[in-house]
PDB file of C-alpha atoms and ligand atoms in Angstrom:
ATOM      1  CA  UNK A   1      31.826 -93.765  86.843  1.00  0.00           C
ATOM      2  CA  UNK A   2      30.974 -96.273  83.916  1.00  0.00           C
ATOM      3  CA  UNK A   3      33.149 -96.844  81.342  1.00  0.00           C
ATOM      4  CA  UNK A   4      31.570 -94.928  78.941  1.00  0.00           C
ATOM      5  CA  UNK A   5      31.664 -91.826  80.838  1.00  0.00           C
ATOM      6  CA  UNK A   6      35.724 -92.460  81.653  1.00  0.00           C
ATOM      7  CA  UNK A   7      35.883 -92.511  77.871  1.00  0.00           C
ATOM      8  CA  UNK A   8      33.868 -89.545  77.408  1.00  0.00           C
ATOM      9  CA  UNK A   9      35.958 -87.550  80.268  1.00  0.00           C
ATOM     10  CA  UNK A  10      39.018 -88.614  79.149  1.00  0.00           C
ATOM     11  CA  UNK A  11      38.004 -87.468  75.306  1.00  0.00           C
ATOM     12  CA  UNK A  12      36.842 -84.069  77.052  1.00  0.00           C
ATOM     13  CA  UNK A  13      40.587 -83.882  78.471  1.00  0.00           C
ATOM     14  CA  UNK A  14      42.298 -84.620  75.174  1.00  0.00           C
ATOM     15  CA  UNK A  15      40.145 -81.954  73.723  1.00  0.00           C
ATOM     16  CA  UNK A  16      41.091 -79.152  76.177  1.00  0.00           C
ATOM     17  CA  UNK A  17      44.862 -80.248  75.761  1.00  0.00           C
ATOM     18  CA  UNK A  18      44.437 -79.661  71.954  1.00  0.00           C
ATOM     19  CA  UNK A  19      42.899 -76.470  73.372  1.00  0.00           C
ATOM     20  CA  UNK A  20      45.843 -75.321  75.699  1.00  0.00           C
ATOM     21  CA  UNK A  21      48.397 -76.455  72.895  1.00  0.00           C
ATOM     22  CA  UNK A  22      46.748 -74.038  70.657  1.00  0.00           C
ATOM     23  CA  UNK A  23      46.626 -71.446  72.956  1.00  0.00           C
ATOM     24  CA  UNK A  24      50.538 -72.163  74.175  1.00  0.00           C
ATOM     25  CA  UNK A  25      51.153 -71.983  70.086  1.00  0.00           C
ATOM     26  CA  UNK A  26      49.530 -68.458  70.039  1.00  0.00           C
ATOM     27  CA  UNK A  27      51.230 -67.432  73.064  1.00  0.00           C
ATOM     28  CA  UNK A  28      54.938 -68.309  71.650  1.00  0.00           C
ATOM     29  CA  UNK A  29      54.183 -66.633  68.454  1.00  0.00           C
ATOM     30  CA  UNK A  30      52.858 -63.270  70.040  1.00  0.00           C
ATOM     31  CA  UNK A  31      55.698 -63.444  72.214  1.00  0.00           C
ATOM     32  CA  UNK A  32      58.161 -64.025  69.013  1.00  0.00           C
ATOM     33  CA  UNK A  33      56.629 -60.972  67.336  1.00  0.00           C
ATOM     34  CA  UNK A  34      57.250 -59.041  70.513  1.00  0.00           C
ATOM     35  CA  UNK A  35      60.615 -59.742  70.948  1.00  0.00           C
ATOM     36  CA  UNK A  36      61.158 -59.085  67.466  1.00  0.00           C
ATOM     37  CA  UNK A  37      59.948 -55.720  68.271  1.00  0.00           C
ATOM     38  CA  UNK A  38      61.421 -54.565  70.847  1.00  0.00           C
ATOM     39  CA  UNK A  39      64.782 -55.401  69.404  1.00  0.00           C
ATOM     40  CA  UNK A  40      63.933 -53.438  66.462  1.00  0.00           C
ATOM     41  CA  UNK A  41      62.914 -50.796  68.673  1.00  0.00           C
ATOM     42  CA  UNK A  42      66.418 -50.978  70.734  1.00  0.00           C
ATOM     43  CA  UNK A  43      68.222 -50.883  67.658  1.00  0.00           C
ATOM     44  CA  UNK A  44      66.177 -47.444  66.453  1.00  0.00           C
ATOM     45  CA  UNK A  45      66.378 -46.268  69.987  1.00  0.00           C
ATOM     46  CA  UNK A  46      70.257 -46.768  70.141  1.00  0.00           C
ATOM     47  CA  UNK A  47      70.818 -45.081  66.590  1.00  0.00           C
ATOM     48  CA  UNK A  48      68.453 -42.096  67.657  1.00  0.00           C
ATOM     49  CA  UNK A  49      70.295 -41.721  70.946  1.00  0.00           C
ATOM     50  CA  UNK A  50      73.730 -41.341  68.473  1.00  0.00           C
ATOM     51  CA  UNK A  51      71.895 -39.817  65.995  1.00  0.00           C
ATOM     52  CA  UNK A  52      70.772 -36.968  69.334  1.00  0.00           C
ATOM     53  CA  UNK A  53      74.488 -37.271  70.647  1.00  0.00           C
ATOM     54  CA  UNK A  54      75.724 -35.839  67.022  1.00  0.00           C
ATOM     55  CA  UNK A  55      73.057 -33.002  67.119  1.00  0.00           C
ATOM     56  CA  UNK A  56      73.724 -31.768  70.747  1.00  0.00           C
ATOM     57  CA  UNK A  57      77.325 -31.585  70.224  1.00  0.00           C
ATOM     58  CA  UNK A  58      77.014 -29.770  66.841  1.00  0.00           C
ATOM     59  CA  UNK A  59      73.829 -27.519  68.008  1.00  0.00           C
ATOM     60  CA  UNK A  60      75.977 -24.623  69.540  1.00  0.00           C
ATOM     61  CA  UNK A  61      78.641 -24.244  66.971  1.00  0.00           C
ATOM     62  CA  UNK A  62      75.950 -24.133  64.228  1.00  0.00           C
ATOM     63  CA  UNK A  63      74.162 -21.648  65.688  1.00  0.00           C
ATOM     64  CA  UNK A  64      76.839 -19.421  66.339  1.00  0.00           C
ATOM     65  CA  UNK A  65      77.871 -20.185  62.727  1.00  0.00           C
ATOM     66  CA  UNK A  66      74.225 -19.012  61.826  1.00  0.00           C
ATOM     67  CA  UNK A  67      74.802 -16.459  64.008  1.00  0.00           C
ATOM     68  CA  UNK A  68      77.884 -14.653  62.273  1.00  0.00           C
ATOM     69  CA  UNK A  69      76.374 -15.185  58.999  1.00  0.00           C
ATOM     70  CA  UNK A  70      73.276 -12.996  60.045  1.00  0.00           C
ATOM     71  CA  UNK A  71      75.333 -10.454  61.991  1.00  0.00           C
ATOM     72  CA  UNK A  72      77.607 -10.599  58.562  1.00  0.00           C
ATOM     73  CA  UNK A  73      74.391  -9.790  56.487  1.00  0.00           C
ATOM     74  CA  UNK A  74      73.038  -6.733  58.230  1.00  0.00           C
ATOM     75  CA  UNK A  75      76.949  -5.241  58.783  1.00  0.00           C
ATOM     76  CA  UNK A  76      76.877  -5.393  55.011  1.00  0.00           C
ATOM     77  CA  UNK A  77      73.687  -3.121  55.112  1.00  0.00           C
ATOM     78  CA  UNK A  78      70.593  -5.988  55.181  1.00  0.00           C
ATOM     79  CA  UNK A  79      67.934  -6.295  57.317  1.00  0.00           C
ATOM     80  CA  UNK A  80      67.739  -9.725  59.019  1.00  0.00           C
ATOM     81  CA  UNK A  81      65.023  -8.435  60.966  1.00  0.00           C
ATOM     82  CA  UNK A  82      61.714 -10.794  59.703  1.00  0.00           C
ATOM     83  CA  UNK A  83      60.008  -7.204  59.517  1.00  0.00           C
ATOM     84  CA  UNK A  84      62.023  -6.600  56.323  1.00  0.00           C
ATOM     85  CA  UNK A  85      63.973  -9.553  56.181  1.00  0.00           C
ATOM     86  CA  UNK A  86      66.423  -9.025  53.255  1.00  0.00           C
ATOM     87  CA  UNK A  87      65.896  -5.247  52.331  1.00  0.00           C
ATOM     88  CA  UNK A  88      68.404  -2.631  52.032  1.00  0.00           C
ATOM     89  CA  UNK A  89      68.883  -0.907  55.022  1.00  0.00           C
ATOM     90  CA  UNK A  90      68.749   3.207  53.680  1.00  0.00           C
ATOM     91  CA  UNK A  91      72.329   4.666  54.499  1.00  0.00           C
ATOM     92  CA  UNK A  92      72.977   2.071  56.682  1.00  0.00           C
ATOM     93  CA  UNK A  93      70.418   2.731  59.400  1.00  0.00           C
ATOM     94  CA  UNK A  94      69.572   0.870  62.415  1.00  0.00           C
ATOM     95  CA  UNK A  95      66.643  -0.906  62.688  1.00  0.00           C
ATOM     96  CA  UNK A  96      65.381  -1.708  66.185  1.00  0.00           C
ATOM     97  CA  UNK A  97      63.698  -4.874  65.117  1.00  0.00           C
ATOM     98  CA  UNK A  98      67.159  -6.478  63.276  1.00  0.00           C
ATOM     99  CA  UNK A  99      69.025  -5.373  66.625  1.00  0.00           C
ATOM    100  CA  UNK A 100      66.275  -7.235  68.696  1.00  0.00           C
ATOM    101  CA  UNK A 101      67.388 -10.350  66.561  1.00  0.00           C
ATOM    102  CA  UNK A 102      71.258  -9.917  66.954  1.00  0.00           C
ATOM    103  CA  UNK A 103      71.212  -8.749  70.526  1.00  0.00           C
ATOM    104  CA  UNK A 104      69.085 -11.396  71.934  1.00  0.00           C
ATOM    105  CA  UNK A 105      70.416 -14.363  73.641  1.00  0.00           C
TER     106      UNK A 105
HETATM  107 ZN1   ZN B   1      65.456  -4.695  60.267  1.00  0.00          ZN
END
């Protein structure tokens, strides 16, 4: 090897460190952003997870609330049924689709 070409080889190596620097550069920085990420997505995940905690202990006592307010409604001579959801039910009849609502489980 001449000296020229140990010059030219050695400029070729300086050139693919620039290279792998840049590359290293890109690599922290994607990395960065991911991190970021996922921390905002922990965050969001651990609020949900709360946010899911709150509903499931809520659910069944607001449904029975819903529940009592619809039975309430057709006792005072509604129909809840969706049939005719909100009518008058004539002298108080039953209606087989509003007991179908109140009945099921
Ligand atoms: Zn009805």
């Amino acid at each position: 090897m001449n000296k020229k070409e140990l010059f030219d080889a050695l400029d070729d190596f300086s050139q693919q460190l620039l290279v792998t620097l840049a590359d290293v550069e890109a690599i922290k920085k994607n990395l960065k952003s991911l991190v970021e990420e996922n921390t905002a997505l922990r965050l969001e995940n651990d609020k949900l997870r709360e946010r899911l905690g709150e509903v499931e202990e809520t659910a069944p006592s607001k449904t029975k609330h819903v529940r009592e307010n619809v039975r309430r409604i057709y006792e005072d001579g509604f129909h809840v049924c969706r049939d005719f959801y909100g009518q008058r039910r004539e002298q108080d009849a039953e209606c087989m689709f509003c007991d179908e609502l109140l009945f099921r489980e």
